[in-house]
Short mmCIF file of C-alpha atoms in Angstrom, two decimals:
data_model
loop_
_atom_site.label_atom_id
_atom_site.label_comp_id
_atom_site.label_asym_id
_atom_site.label_seq_id
_atom_site.Cartn_x
_atom_site.Cartn_y
_atom_site.Cartn_z
CA MET I 25 0.00 -0.21 -0.05
CA GLY I 26 2.79 2.28 0.69
CA LYS I 27 2.36 4.88 3.30
CA GLN I 28 -1.16 6.76 2.86
CA ALA I 29 -1.04 10.22 1.44
CA ALA I 30 -4.91 10.88 3.53
CA ASP I 31 -3.41 9.58 7.00
CA LEU I 32 -4.32 11.41 9.82
CA GLY I 33 -3.50 10.74 13.57
CA VAL I 34 -0.35 9.71 15.60
CA HIS I 35 0.88 6.13 15.18
CA ASN I 36 4.45 4.32 14.79
CA PRO I 37 5.34 4.73 11.10
CA ASN I 38 7.09 1.51 11.09
CA HIS I 39 4.04 -0.83 11.35
CA GLY I 40 1.22 1.14 9.81
CA ALA I 41 -1.39 -1.00 7.96
CA GLU I 42 1.06 -2.12 5.15
CA ALA I 43 3.06 -4.18 7.88
CA PHE I 44 -0.20 -5.95 8.35
CA GLY I 45 -1.12 -6.74 4.74
CA PHE I 46 -3.50 -3.74 3.74
CA ARG I 47 -3.33 -2.55 0.63
CA ASN I 48 -5.10 -0.13 -1.81
CA LEU I 49 -6.69 1.81 1.47
CA ALA I 50 -8.41 5.43 0.64
CA SER I 51 -7.30 5.95 4.11
CA VAL I 52 -6.34 5.06 7.97
CA ALA I 53 -7.34 7.42 10.44
CA TRP I 54 -4.96 6.89 13.82
CA ASN I 55 -5.72 7.18 17.30
CA LEU I 56 -8.52 9.66 16.39
CA GLU I 57 -9.88 10.99 19.62
CA ALA I 58 -13.74 11.39 20.78
CA ALA I 59 -14.32 14.74 19.28
CA ALA I 60 -13.21 13.58 16.04
CA LEU I 61 -14.69 10.33 16.04
CA ALA I 62 -17.77 11.45 17.03
CA GLU I 63 -18.06 14.20 13.99
CA ARG I 64 -17.25 11.51 11.64
CA ALA I 65 -19.76 9.00 12.58
CA VAL I 66 -22.37 11.96 12.21
CA ALA I 67 -21.22 13.02 9.21
CA ALA I 68 -20.82 9.63 7.87
CA GLY I 69 -24.63 8.77 9.13
CA GLU I 70 -23.75 6.16 11.55
CA ALA I 71 -24.58 7.67 14.86
CA HIS I 72 -26.69 10.66 15.98
CA LEU I 73 -25.72 12.99 19.37
CA ILE I 74 -28.83 13.31 21.65
CA GLN I 75 -29.46 15.30 24.65
CA GLY I 76 -26.43 15.92 26.68
CA GLY I 77 -23.89 15.13 24.01
CA ALA I 78 -23.25 11.71 23.71
CA LEU I 79 -23.32 9.29 20.75
CA ALA I 80 -26.12 6.97 19.51
CA ALA I 81 -26.08 4.41 17.41
CA ASP I 82 -27.99 1.13 16.35
CA THR I 83 -26.60 -2.08 15.48
CA GLY I 84 -29.16 -3.00 13.21
CA ILE I 85 -30.27 -7.05 13.87
CA HIS I 86 -26.95 -7.80 15.99
CA THR I 87 -28.05 -6.12 19.34
CA GLY I 88 -26.04 -9.05 21.11
CA ARG I 89 -22.99 -11.32 20.78
CA SER I 90 -23.15 -14.29 18.24
CA PRO I 91 -21.62 -17.09 20.16
CA LYS I 92 -22.37 -19.74 17.47
CA ASP I 93 -20.65 -17.63 15.12
CA LYS I 94 -17.62 -18.02 16.88
CA PHE I 95 -14.98 -19.91 15.73
CA VAL I 96 -11.02 -20.51 16.86
CA VAL I 97 -8.05 -21.61 14.58
CA ARG I 98 -6.93 -25.29 15.29
CA ASP I 99 -4.01 -25.70 14.77
CA ALA I 100 -0.52 -27.68 16.76
CA GLU I 101 -0.32 -25.14 19.60
CA THR I 102 -4.25 -25.08 20.25
CA GLU I 103 -4.67 -28.81 19.84
CA ASN I 104 -4.54 -29.66 23.33
CA GLU I 105 -4.47 -25.97 24.91
CA VAL I 106 -8.60 -25.38 24.06
CA TRP I 107 -11.49 -26.54 25.23
CA TRP I 108 -12.75 -27.70 21.92
CA GLU I 109 -16.54 -28.93 23.29
CA ASN I 110 -16.80 -25.11 23.94
CA ASN I 111 -15.09 -23.59 20.81
CA GLY I 112 -15.93 -23.92 17.31
CA SER I 113 -13.36 -24.79 15.31
CA ILE I 114 -11.86 -23.96 12.02
CA THR I 115 -8.91 -25.03 9.82
CA ARG I 116 -5.72 -22.60 9.46
CA GLU I 117 -6.01 -22.80 5.60
CA GLN I 118 -9.73 -21.76 6.23
CA PHE I 119 -8.74 -18.77 8.16
CA ASP I 120 -6.18 -18.01 5.58
CA VAL I 121 -9.00 -18.04 3.00
CA ILE I 122 -11.14 -15.41 5.67
CA LEU I 123 -8.32 -13.11 5.96
CA ALA I 124 -7.34 -12.75 2.24
CA ASP I 125 -11.18 -11.92 2.12
CA PHE I 126 -10.93 -9.69 4.80
CA ILE I 127 -8.09 -7.48 3.36
CA LYS I 128 -9.56 -7.49 -0.10
CA HIS I 129 -12.80 -6.01 0.90
CA ALA I 130 -11.01 -3.58 3.07
CA GLU I 131 -9.45 -2.39 -0.10
CA GLY I 132 -10.60 1.24 -1.37
CA LYS I 133 -11.87 2.47 2.24
CA ALA I 134 -11.25 4.76 4.94
CA LEU I 135 -10.78 2.82 7.93
CA TYR I 136 -10.45 4.17 11.65
CA ALA I 137 -7.20 2.67 13.99
CA GLN I 138 -7.16 2.27 17.41
CA ASP I 139 -4.00 1.40 19.54
CA LEU I 140 -4.80 0.38 22.82
CA TYR I 141 -3.99 -1.75 26.23
CA GLY I 142 -5.50 -4.78 27.28
CA GLY I 143 -4.56 -4.92 30.92
CA ALA I 144 -3.91 -2.46 33.22
CA ASP I 145 -0.73 -4.46 34.72
CA PRO I 146 2.19 -3.77 32.73
CA ALA I 147 3.68 -6.89 33.34
CA HIS I 148 0.43 -9.08 31.94
CA ARG I 149 -1.13 -6.14 29.78
CA VAL I 150 -1.45 -6.55 25.81
CA LYS I 151 -0.78 -4.33 23.23
CA ALA I 152 -4.28 -4.55 20.88
CA ARG I 153 -4.63 -2.62 17.58
CA VAL I 154 -7.83 -2.49 16.49
CA TYR I 155 -8.99 -1.56 12.77
CA THR I 156 -13.16 -0.27 12.62
CA GLU I 157 -14.87 0.29 9.49
CA TYR I 158 -17.21 2.55 11.50
CA ALA I 159 -16.11 5.92 13.26
CA TRP I 160 -18.36 5.00 16.12
CA HIS I 161 -16.76 1.53 16.91
CA SER I 162 -13.36 3.15 17.12
CA MET I 163 -14.89 5.24 19.85
CA PHE I 164 -16.49 2.48 21.47
CA ILE I 165 -13.30 0.44 21.59
CA ARG I 166 -11.05 3.67 22.54
CA ASN I 167 -13.73 3.81 25.47
CA LEU I 168 -13.82 0.77 26.54
CA LEU I 169 -9.39 -0.13 26.39
CA ILE I 170 -7.13 1.47 27.96
CA ARG I 171 -5.70 4.03 26.27
CA PRO I 172 -1.60 5.05 26.00
CA GLU I 173 0.16 8.04 26.66
CA ARG I 174 -0.03 10.21 23.89
CA GLY I 175 3.85 9.38 23.66
CA ASP I 176 3.93 5.95 23.42
CA LEU I 177 1.83 5.64 19.97
CA PRO I 178 4.87 6.17 17.74
CA GLY I 179 6.27 3.44 19.79
CA PHE I 180 3.48 0.83 19.47
CA VAL I 181 4.31 -2.29 18.62
CA PRO I 182 0.70 -4.21 18.28
CA GLU I 183 0.77 -7.97 19.66
CA LEU I 184 -2.92 -8.58 18.50
CA THR I 185 -4.55 -7.23 16.04
CA ILE I 186 -8.33 -7.27 15.53
CA ILE I 187 -9.78 -6.03 11.98
CA ASP I 188 -13.78 -5.28 12.55
CA LEU I 189 -15.63 -5.24 9.08
CA PRO I 190 -19.53 -4.82 9.34
CA SER I 191 -20.02 -4.86 6.16
CA PHE I 192 -18.27 -8.16 5.14
CA LYS I 193 -20.39 -10.70 4.58
CA ALA I 194 -18.66 -14.74 5.20
CA ASP I 195 -19.98 -17.41 3.19
CA PRO I 196 -20.19 -20.85 4.94
CA ALA I 197 -19.13 -22.96 1.93
CA ARG I 198 -15.85 -21.04 1.47
CA HIS I 199 -15.11 -20.25 5.05
CA GLY I 200 -16.18 -23.26 7.33
CA CYS I 201 -18.46 -21.11 9.49
CA ARG I 202 -22.01 -21.10 9.73
CA SER I 203 -23.71 -17.86 8.57
CA GLU I 204 -22.75 -14.66 6.68
CA THR I 205 -21.49 -13.74 10.75
CA ILE I 206 -18.15 -14.64 11.39
CA ILE I 207 -15.94 -14.09 14.52
CA ALA I 208 -12.16 -15.53 13.67
CA CYS I 209 -10.01 -16.21 16.09
CA ASP I 210 -6.30 -16.64 15.65
CA PHE I 211 -4.77 -17.39 19.03
CA THR I 212 -1.37 -18.43 16.90
CA ARG I 213 -0.89 -15.39 15.25
CA LYS I 214 -2.81 -13.16 17.08
CA ILE I 215 -5.18 -11.93 15.15
CA VAL I 216 -9.60 -11.55 15.56
CA LEU I 217 -11.50 -10.87 12.56
CA ILE I 218 -15.19 -9.76 12.89
CA GLY I 219 -17.30 -9.85 10.11
CA SER I 220 -21.13 -8.77 9.62
CA SER I 221 -22.24 -7.93 12.96
CA SER I 222 -22.46 -4.36 14.28
CA TYR I 223 -22.97 -5.27 17.89
CA ALA I 224 -19.25 -3.29 19.18
CA GLY I 225 -19.41 -5.21 22.14
CA GLU I 226 -18.03 -8.21 19.82
CA MET I 227 -14.58 -6.52 19.34
CA LYS I 228 -14.36 -5.75 23.45
CA LYS I 229 -14.72 -9.75 24.21
CA SER I 230 -12.22 -10.63 21.82
CA VAL I 231 -9.90 -9.09 23.43
CA PHE I 232 -11.48 -11.06 26.90
CA THR I 233 -10.82 -14.26 24.95
CA TYR I 234 -7.54 -14.03 23.95
CA LEU I 235 -6.65 -12.67 27.68
CA ASN I 236 -8.25 -15.89 29.05
CA TYR I 237 -6.39 -17.87 26.53
CA ILE I 238 -2.65 -16.35 27.29
CA LEU I 239 -2.94 -15.42 31.15
CA PRO I 240 -3.34 -19.14 32.91
CA LYS I 241 0.09 -19.82 30.97
CA LYS I 242 1.25 -17.32 33.74
CA LYS I 243 -0.63 -18.20 36.17
CA VAL I 244 -3.01 -15.54 36.13
CA MET I 245 -6.36 -15.90 37.04
CA PRO I 246 -8.74 -14.16 34.16
CA MET I 247 -12.00 -12.88 35.43
CA HIS I 248 -15.42 -12.52 33.99
CA CYS I 249 -16.49 -10.17 37.07
CA SER I 250 -16.45 -6.18 38.27
CA ALA I 251 -14.40 -5.42 41.19
CA ASN I 252 -14.41 -1.85 43.61
CA SER I 253 -11.93 -1.47 47.02
CA GLY I 254 -12.57 0.14 50.43
CA PRO I 255 -10.66 3.03 52.31
CA GLY I 256 -8.60 0.32 53.57
CA GLY I 257 -7.25 -1.21 50.24
CA ASP I 258 -9.56 -4.14 50.50
CA SER I 259 -10.82 -5.35 46.72
CA ALA I 260 -14.13 -7.52 46.41
CA VAL I 261 -14.64 -9.14 42.93
CA PHE I 262 -18.25 -9.62 41.66
CA PHE I 263 -18.74 -12.53 38.94
CA GLY I 264 -21.71 -12.92 36.94
CA LEU I 265 -23.04 -12.93 33.18
CA SER I 266 -24.19 -10.07 31.46
CA GLY I 267 -27.67 -8.62 33.27
CA THR I 268 -26.87 -10.36 36.73
CA GLY I 269 -25.78 -6.42 37.79
CA LYS I 270 -21.59 -6.63 37.83
CA THR I 271 -21.60 -2.87 36.90
CA THR I 272 -24.57 -1.72 38.93
CA LEU I 273 -23.34 -3.31 42.48
CA SER I 274 -19.54 -2.67 41.61
CA ASN I 275 -20.80 1.37 41.53
CA ASP I 276 -20.79 1.58 45.22
CA PRO I 277 -19.87 5.24 46.27
CA ASP I 278 -18.59 4.17 49.38
CA ARG I 279 -15.93 2.04 47.32
CA MET I 280 -13.42 2.87 44.54
CA LEU I 281 -14.67 0.96 41.12
CA ILE I 282 -11.76 -0.62 39.56
CA GLY I 283 -13.83 -2.23 36.84
CA ASP I 284 -16.80 -3.59 35.62
CA ASP I 285 -16.62 -6.47 33.60
CA GLU I 286 -13.20 -8.18 33.03
CA HIS I 287 -10.48 -8.37 35.37
CA GLY I 288 -7.03 -10.25 36.44
CA TRP I 289 -5.98 -11.69 39.39
CA SER I 290 -1.97 -12.32 39.80
CA GLN I 291 0.78 -12.23 42.15
CA ASN I 292 0.40 -9.17 42.74
CA GLY I 293 -3.35 -8.20 42.97
CA ILE I 294 -5.82 -7.65 40.92
CA PHE I 295 -6.29 -5.73 37.81
CA ASN I 296 -8.48 -4.25 35.08
CA PHE I 297 -8.42 -5.47 31.47
CA GLU I 298 -9.94 -2.41 30.52
CA GLY I 299 -10.71 1.61 30.49
CA GLY I 300 -13.62 1.68 30.10
CA CYS I 301 -17.22 0.72 31.24
CA TYR I 302 -20.59 -1.22 29.22
CA ALA I 303 -23.69 -0.98 31.20
CA LYS I 304 -26.84 -1.73 30.35
CA THR I 305 -29.24 0.69 30.21
CA ILE I 306 -32.75 -0.50 30.22
CA ARG I 307 -35.11 0.83 32.73
CA LEU I 308 -31.69 2.75 34.38
CA SER I 309 -32.81 5.26 36.51
CA ARG I 310 -31.17 8.33 37.97
CA ASP I 311 -32.00 7.48 41.52
CA ALA I 312 -31.16 4.39 41.68
CA GLU I 313 -28.23 4.38 39.65
CA PRO I 314 -27.01 8.24 39.48
CA GLU I 315 -23.17 7.59 39.00
CA ILE I 316 -24.35 5.53 35.80
CA TYR I 317 -27.07 7.82 34.51
CA ALA I 318 -24.99 10.98 34.23
CA THR I 319 -22.83 9.17 31.87
CA THR I 320 -25.44 8.84 29.42
CA GLU I 321 -25.52 13.02 29.45
CA ARG I 322 -22.18 13.56 28.78
CA PHE I 323 -20.15 13.83 25.46
CA GLY I 324 -18.02 11.12 24.90
CA THR I 325 -20.16 8.29 25.65
CA VAL I 326 -21.24 5.85 23.47
CA LEU I 327 -25.41 4.50 23.54
CA GLU I 328 -25.92 1.13 21.59
CA ASN I 329 -29.40 0.59 20.61
CA VAL I 330 -31.04 3.09 23.10
CA VAL I 331 -34.81 4.48 21.91
CA TYR I 332 -34.70 8.10 21.76
CA ASP I 333 -37.16 11.12 21.00
CA PRO I 334 -36.36 12.21 17.41
CA ILE I 335 -37.13 16.18 17.92
CA THR I 336 -35.86 16.47 21.75
CA ARG I 337 -33.51 14.07 21.22
CA GLU I 338 -34.21 12.67 24.79
CA PRO I 339 -33.39 9.12 25.53
CA ASP I 340 -36.37 7.04 26.67
CA PHE I 341 -34.77 4.22 28.94
CA ASP I 342 -37.71 2.28 29.84
CA ASP I 343 -38.38 1.72 25.98
CA GLY I 344 -37.09 -1.47 24.95
CA SER I 345 -38.40 -2.06 21.65
CA LYS I 346 -34.86 -2.14 20.06
CA THR I 347 -33.58 -4.73 22.38
CA GLU I 348 -33.23 -5.13 26.31
CA ASN I 349 -29.26 -5.21 25.37
CA ALA I 350 -29.46 -1.25 25.30
CA ARG I 351 -26.03 0.09 26.72
CA CYS I 352 -23.66 2.94 27.40
CA ALA I 353 -20.09 2.62 26.67
CA TYR I 354 -17.97 5.36 28.42
CA PRO I 355 -14.30 5.90 29.84
CA ILE I 356 -13.90 5.06 33.72
CA ASP I 357 -12.88 8.04 34.79
CA PHE I 358 -16.60 9.48 33.63
CA ILE I 359 -17.19 7.41 36.96
CA ALA I 360 -16.14 10.26 40.44
CA ASN I 361 -14.58 7.44 42.55
CA ALA I 362 -13.27 5.24 39.93
CA SER I 363 -9.40 3.93 40.32
CA LYS I 364 -6.82 5.52 37.72
CA THR I 365 -4.63 3.17 37.84
CA GLY I 366 -6.94 -0.08 37.02
CA ARG I 367 -5.09 -2.12 40.29
CA ALA I 368 -5.85 -3.24 43.70
CA GLY I 369 -4.91 -5.73 46.30
CA HIS I 370 -6.06 -9.19 46.54
CA PRO I 371 -9.80 -9.41 47.11
CA LYS I 372 -11.27 -10.27 50.65
CA ASN I 373 -14.50 -11.18 49.06
CA ILE I 374 -15.78 -13.13 46.17
CA VAL I 375 -19.57 -12.05 45.24
CA MET I 376 -20.73 -14.64 42.52
CA LEU I 377 -24.32 -13.26 41.19
CA THR I 378 -26.61 -15.17 39.18
CA ALA I 379 -29.82 -14.21 38.11
CA ASP I 380 -32.02 -17.41 39.23
CA ALA I 381 -34.92 -17.73 36.95
CA PHE I 382 -37.13 -20.51 39.30
CA GLY I 383 -37.23 -17.92 42.40
CA VAL I 384 -35.55 -20.13 44.55
CA LEU I 385 -32.34 -19.29 45.62
CA PRO I 386 -31.67 -17.23 48.86
CA PRO I 387 -30.92 -13.14 48.04
CA ILE I 388 -27.17 -14.56 49.89
CA ALA I 389 -25.22 -17.79 50.93
CA LYS I 390 -21.98 -17.98 51.90
CA LEU I 391 -19.66 -20.61 50.50
CA THR I 392 -16.93 -22.84 51.48
CA PRO I 393 -14.13 -22.80 49.22
CA ALA I 394 -14.87 -26.53 47.89
CA GLU I 395 -18.63 -24.53 47.81
CA ALA I 396 -17.20 -21.59 45.52
CA MET I 397 -15.48 -23.75 43.32
CA TYR I 398 -18.46 -26.17 42.65
CA HIS I 399 -20.84 -22.88 41.85
CA PHE I 400 -18.00 -21.28 40.28
CA LEU I 401 -17.85 -23.84 37.56
CA SER I 402 -21.76 -24.42 37.47
CA GLY I 403 -22.41 -21.03 36.26
CA TYR I 404 -26.05 -20.71 36.72
CA THR I 405 -27.74 -17.65 36.10
CA ALA I 406 -30.52 -16.74 33.77
CA LYS I 407 -29.70 -15.43 30.33
CA VAL I 408 -31.06 -11.82 29.85
CA ALA I 409 -33.37 -11.12 26.79
CA GLY I 410 -30.68 -9.20 24.22
CA THR I 411 -27.49 -10.55 25.41
CA GLU I 412 -27.27 -12.98 22.75
CA LYS I 413 -28.68 -12.92 19.27
CA GLY I 414 -32.25 -14.43 18.85
CA LEU I 415 -32.61 -14.21 23.25
CA LYS I 416 -36.33 -13.15 23.68
CA GLY I 417 -36.83 -13.91 27.49
CA PRO I 418 -34.81 -14.96 30.53
CA GLU I 419 -33.48 -18.49 30.39
CA ALA I 420 -32.15 -21.05 33.22
CA THR I 421 -28.54 -21.78 32.06
CA PHE I 422 -25.35 -22.84 33.23
CA SER I 423 -22.48 -20.58 32.03
CA THR I 424 -18.99 -22.24 33.75
CA CYS I 425 -17.00 -19.64 35.45
CA PHE I 426 -19.25 -17.48 34.71
CA GLY I 427 -18.42 -16.93 31.15
CA ALA I 428 -18.43 -19.82 29.27
CA PRO I 429 -18.39 -18.08 25.68
CA PHE I 430 -15.36 -16.20 26.38
CA MET I 431 -13.30 -19.71 27.66
CA PRO I 432 -10.82 -21.10 25.35
CA ARG I 433 -9.73 -23.75 27.87
CA HIS I 434 -11.10 -26.00 30.09
CA PRO I 435 -12.87 -24.88 32.81
CA SER I 436 -10.98 -26.77 35.07
CA VAL I 437 -8.14 -24.51 34.52
CA TYR I 438 -9.85 -21.88 35.48
CA GLY I 439 -11.28 -23.52 38.92
CA ASN I 440 -8.47 -24.41 39.87
CA LEU I 441 -6.24 -21.28 39.67
CA LEU I 442 -9.46 -19.79 41.39
CA ARG I 443 -9.52 -22.42 43.95
CA ASP I 444 -5.60 -22.09 44.71
CA LEU I 445 -6.05 -18.16 44.97
CA ILE I 446 -9.19 -18.29 47.65
CA ALA I 447 -7.24 -20.54 49.61
CA ARG I 448 -3.84 -18.46 49.53
CA HIS I 449 -5.33 -15.12 50.17
CA HIS I 450 -7.92 -16.29 52.55
CA VAL I 451 -10.87 -15.03 50.89
CA ASP I 452 -14.61 -15.08 51.96
CA CYS I 453 -17.18 -16.37 49.10
CA TRP I 454 -20.80 -15.17 49.02
CA LEU I 455 -23.44 -16.84 46.57
CA VAL I 456 -26.01 -13.61 45.51
CA ASN I 457 -29.37 -14.03 43.60
CA THR I 458 -29.66 -10.93 41.71
CA GLY I 459 -32.49 -12.69 40.14
CA TRP I 460 -36.63 -13.52 40.56
CA THR I 461 -38.12 -13.85 44.10
CA GLY I 462 -41.79 -15.31 45.29
CA GLY I 463 -41.52 -17.27 42.07
CA GLY I 464 -40.20 -17.33 39.06
CA VAL I 465 -39.76 -16.08 35.48
CA ALA I 466 -43.02 -18.12 34.89
CA THR I 467 -44.64 -18.36 38.32
CA GLY I 468 -45.39 -14.87 38.93
CA GLY I 469 -41.81 -13.89 40.57
CA ARG I 470 -40.51 -10.39 41.05
CA ARG I 471 -36.37 -9.24 40.02
CA MET I 472 -34.95 -9.14 43.29
CA PRO I 473 -35.12 -5.41 45.30
CA ILE I 474 -32.04 -3.72 43.94
CA ARG I 475 -32.16 -2.13 48.03
CA VAL I 476 -31.95 -5.67 49.45
CA THR I 477 -29.16 -6.87 47.39
CA ARG I 478 -27.13 -3.27 48.50
CA ARG I 479 -27.63 -4.27 51.77
CA LEU I 480 -26.73 -7.46 51.62
CA LEU I 481 -23.55 -6.78 49.88
CA THR I 482 -22.48 -3.87 52.12
CA ALA I 483 -22.71 -6.38 55.27
CA ALA I 484 -20.75 -9.19 53.48
CA ILE I 485 -18.20 -6.86 52.65
CA ASP I 486 -17.81 -4.98 55.92
CA GLY I 487 -17.13 -8.45 57.56
CA SER I 488 -20.53 -7.84 59.72
CA LEU I 489 -22.43 -10.70 57.81
CA ALA I 490 -19.81 -13.55 57.90
CA ARG I 491 -20.56 -12.89 62.03
CA ALA I 492 -24.46 -13.32 61.53
CA ASP I 493 -26.47 -17.03 62.36
CA PHE I 494 -26.72 -19.11 59.76
CA ARG I 495 -28.86 -21.76 58.58
CA ARG I 496 -28.26 -24.46 55.82
CA ASP I 497 -29.86 -24.25 52.99
CA PRO I 498 -32.61 -27.75 52.68
CA TYR I 499 -31.89 -28.04 48.95
CA PHE I 500 -28.72 -26.40 48.07
CA GLY I 501 -26.46 -26.97 51.47
CA PHE I 502 -24.83 -23.88 52.04
CA ALA I 503 -25.10 -21.16 54.77
CA VAL I 504 -27.90 -18.41 54.39
CA PRO I 505 -27.98 -15.81 57.45
CA THR I 506 -31.27 -16.10 59.43
CA SER I 507 -31.65 -12.28 59.48
CA VAL I 508 -29.64 -9.13 58.64
CA PRO I 509 -30.31 -5.51 59.73
CA GLY I 510 -32.71 -3.55 57.55
CA VAL I 511 -33.69 -6.68 55.61
CA GLU I 512 -37.07 -8.15 55.51
CA PRO I 513 -36.91 -11.73 57.20
CA HIS I 514 -39.09 -13.69 54.93
CA ILE I 515 -36.90 -12.73 52.06
CA LEU I 516 -34.25 -14.76 53.66
CA TYR I 517 -36.14 -18.19 53.49
CA PRO I 518 -37.65 -18.49 49.59
CA VAL I 519 -40.81 -20.72 50.53
CA LYS I 520 -41.67 -17.66 52.80
CA THR I 521 -42.11 -15.29 49.50
CA TRP I 522 -44.27 -18.06 47.71
CA GLN I 523 -47.65 -18.98 47.85
CA ASN I 524 -48.12 -22.44 46.96
CA LYS I 525 -45.01 -24.14 49.01
CA ALA I 526 -45.70 -27.21 47.14
CA GLU I 527 -44.74 -25.72 43.76
CA PHE I 528 -42.19 -24.22 45.41
CA ALA I 529 -40.32 -27.61 47.11
CA GLU I 530 -40.99 -28.98 43.14
CA THR I 531 -39.33 -26.15 41.57
CA ALA I 532 -36.30 -25.99 43.84
CA LYS I 533 -36.41 -30.16 43.53
CA ARG I 534 -35.74 -29.71 39.63
CA LEU I 535 -32.66 -26.93 39.96
CA VAL I 536 -30.89 -29.37 41.99
CA THR I 537 -31.69 -31.93 39.65
CA MET I 538 -30.23 -29.58 36.93
CA PHE I 539 -27.29 -28.54 39.01
CA GLN I 540 -26.34 -31.92 39.24
CA GLU I 541 -26.59 -33.22 35.77
CA ASN I 542 -24.77 -30.23 34.77
CA PHE I 543 -21.82 -31.07 37.13
CA LYS I 544 -20.93 -34.39 35.51
CA ARG I 545 -19.36 -32.92 33.19
CA PHE I 546 -16.74 -31.82 35.62
CA ALA I 547 -16.60 -34.73 38.33
CA ASP I 548 -13.89 -36.52 37.14
CA HIS I 549 -12.02 -32.62 36.79
CA VAL I 550 -11.91 -31.71 40.63
CA ASP I 551 -11.27 -33.00 43.86
CA ALA I 552 -13.61 -34.94 46.36
CA ASP I 553 -14.51 -32.46 48.34
CA VAL I 554 -15.89 -30.00 45.47
CA ARG I 555 -17.88 -32.88 44.72
CA ALA I 556 -19.41 -33.13 48.30
CA ALA I 557 -20.49 -29.91 47.76
CA GLU I 558 -22.84 -30.57 45.29
CA PRO I 559 -26.70 -30.17 45.86
CA HIS I 560 -27.89 -33.59 47.39
CA MET I 561 -31.69 -34.14 47.59
CA SER I 562 -31.22 -35.99 50.72
CA ILE I 563 -30.77 -32.57 52.43
CA ALA I 564 -34.18 -32.05 51.09
CA ALA I 565 -36.01 -34.78 52.17
#
């Protein structure tokens, strides 16, 4: 391609687009900041400015991730490393064809490139270069990953390269994929290709997937979690899938936010993978979540699939007609009490968030280390509408490690790392139900009141809940507090919130059976104490 006369922005001239193989591009806009990107996105008709200055864009038919369209190259390096039961595979030859077709498709296009870090700890971060077709996608990924100092850009040499071309349509016959949508990952050559999806979250999750592959070899635990820390430096991590409350619950005005979605846990403590937050906005309330709400009224925030008035440009966060997965993406420093370093010490508390679609789990339970590993590997929750393409309503699921779509390695790799870290640092572990109470999704239940969840979490993290009186849950065997100041006593006993007690018992037994059936695939990979942590019908009898 040679040096582009129309190139704009700061980058390493020795590692430009031509070094990757691009040719005949119209231009490359390098490392543009929010103002230039928003201006270009609006001019191109990709997005609109709304009241307050945020940029609003729609993602078309893809309002969530497409996990079934994600494939990993199966080669000599990955053959015995990747958990193939969970990851679709393509051959090196198929990937080469896809890559060549991506390069050809990009000819004549004006691309945007961002040089960013995945990981706040310099010892474990990855240098990621992200090429995008849309200006708003460039703005999104710039918000979500960690932005280097401007003086570091002329010497930036990428380790991981992501090419994001929504207008590229894959051919299943030619490319070995399932549909026109493709997310192709080559871990050996450190390349990710994203085609025929305008959902910007695919880019950030591709970085997360890559870190989930490389970090365990370094004895670093990658985690699908949010994290915060207290005045004394004590940190807490919150595991959970989208929609379980990771972002909301880690935004605590009395604690410092480390990050809202992805972290690593090394010998030095925890560190954020990202430099921004990606919060759900459906039914977002200024009163209930003032810090997150305020970001939607700031220039620099990107709103995805948010309904707004075309005249006043006022957003309507209660309108889920586009998707329940409407979101806002903003730099983490938009949160006043966010960490400037993205790093903290070893956690004192681990919280596993589950949205129980059946409504039979208590709002909080204290877990032994063996129970914690059992529930981490189980990853029970409800997928919430919109977080994946085609999902219409809450659906009970087991997503191992609370992040199966992003786990290239076998769950036992992550489970064993977590168990060892919990033991070494004497961490208290909690299972918190942010899902339904008084019934399930289909049996008249309601979502757990957020004020109850916040009160219980405050007590868990400040240490007072560990000193409470506990009972053993008759179905799951874990310890449940009998009373907590400020929380209605009956809500701690799920059966008391149901009108039909017999229906509760049958539902609880059905969920116990689901846990048992799901865990059979892990039984040979865990110790006896973890197998013994499984719910047993004899307890409920």
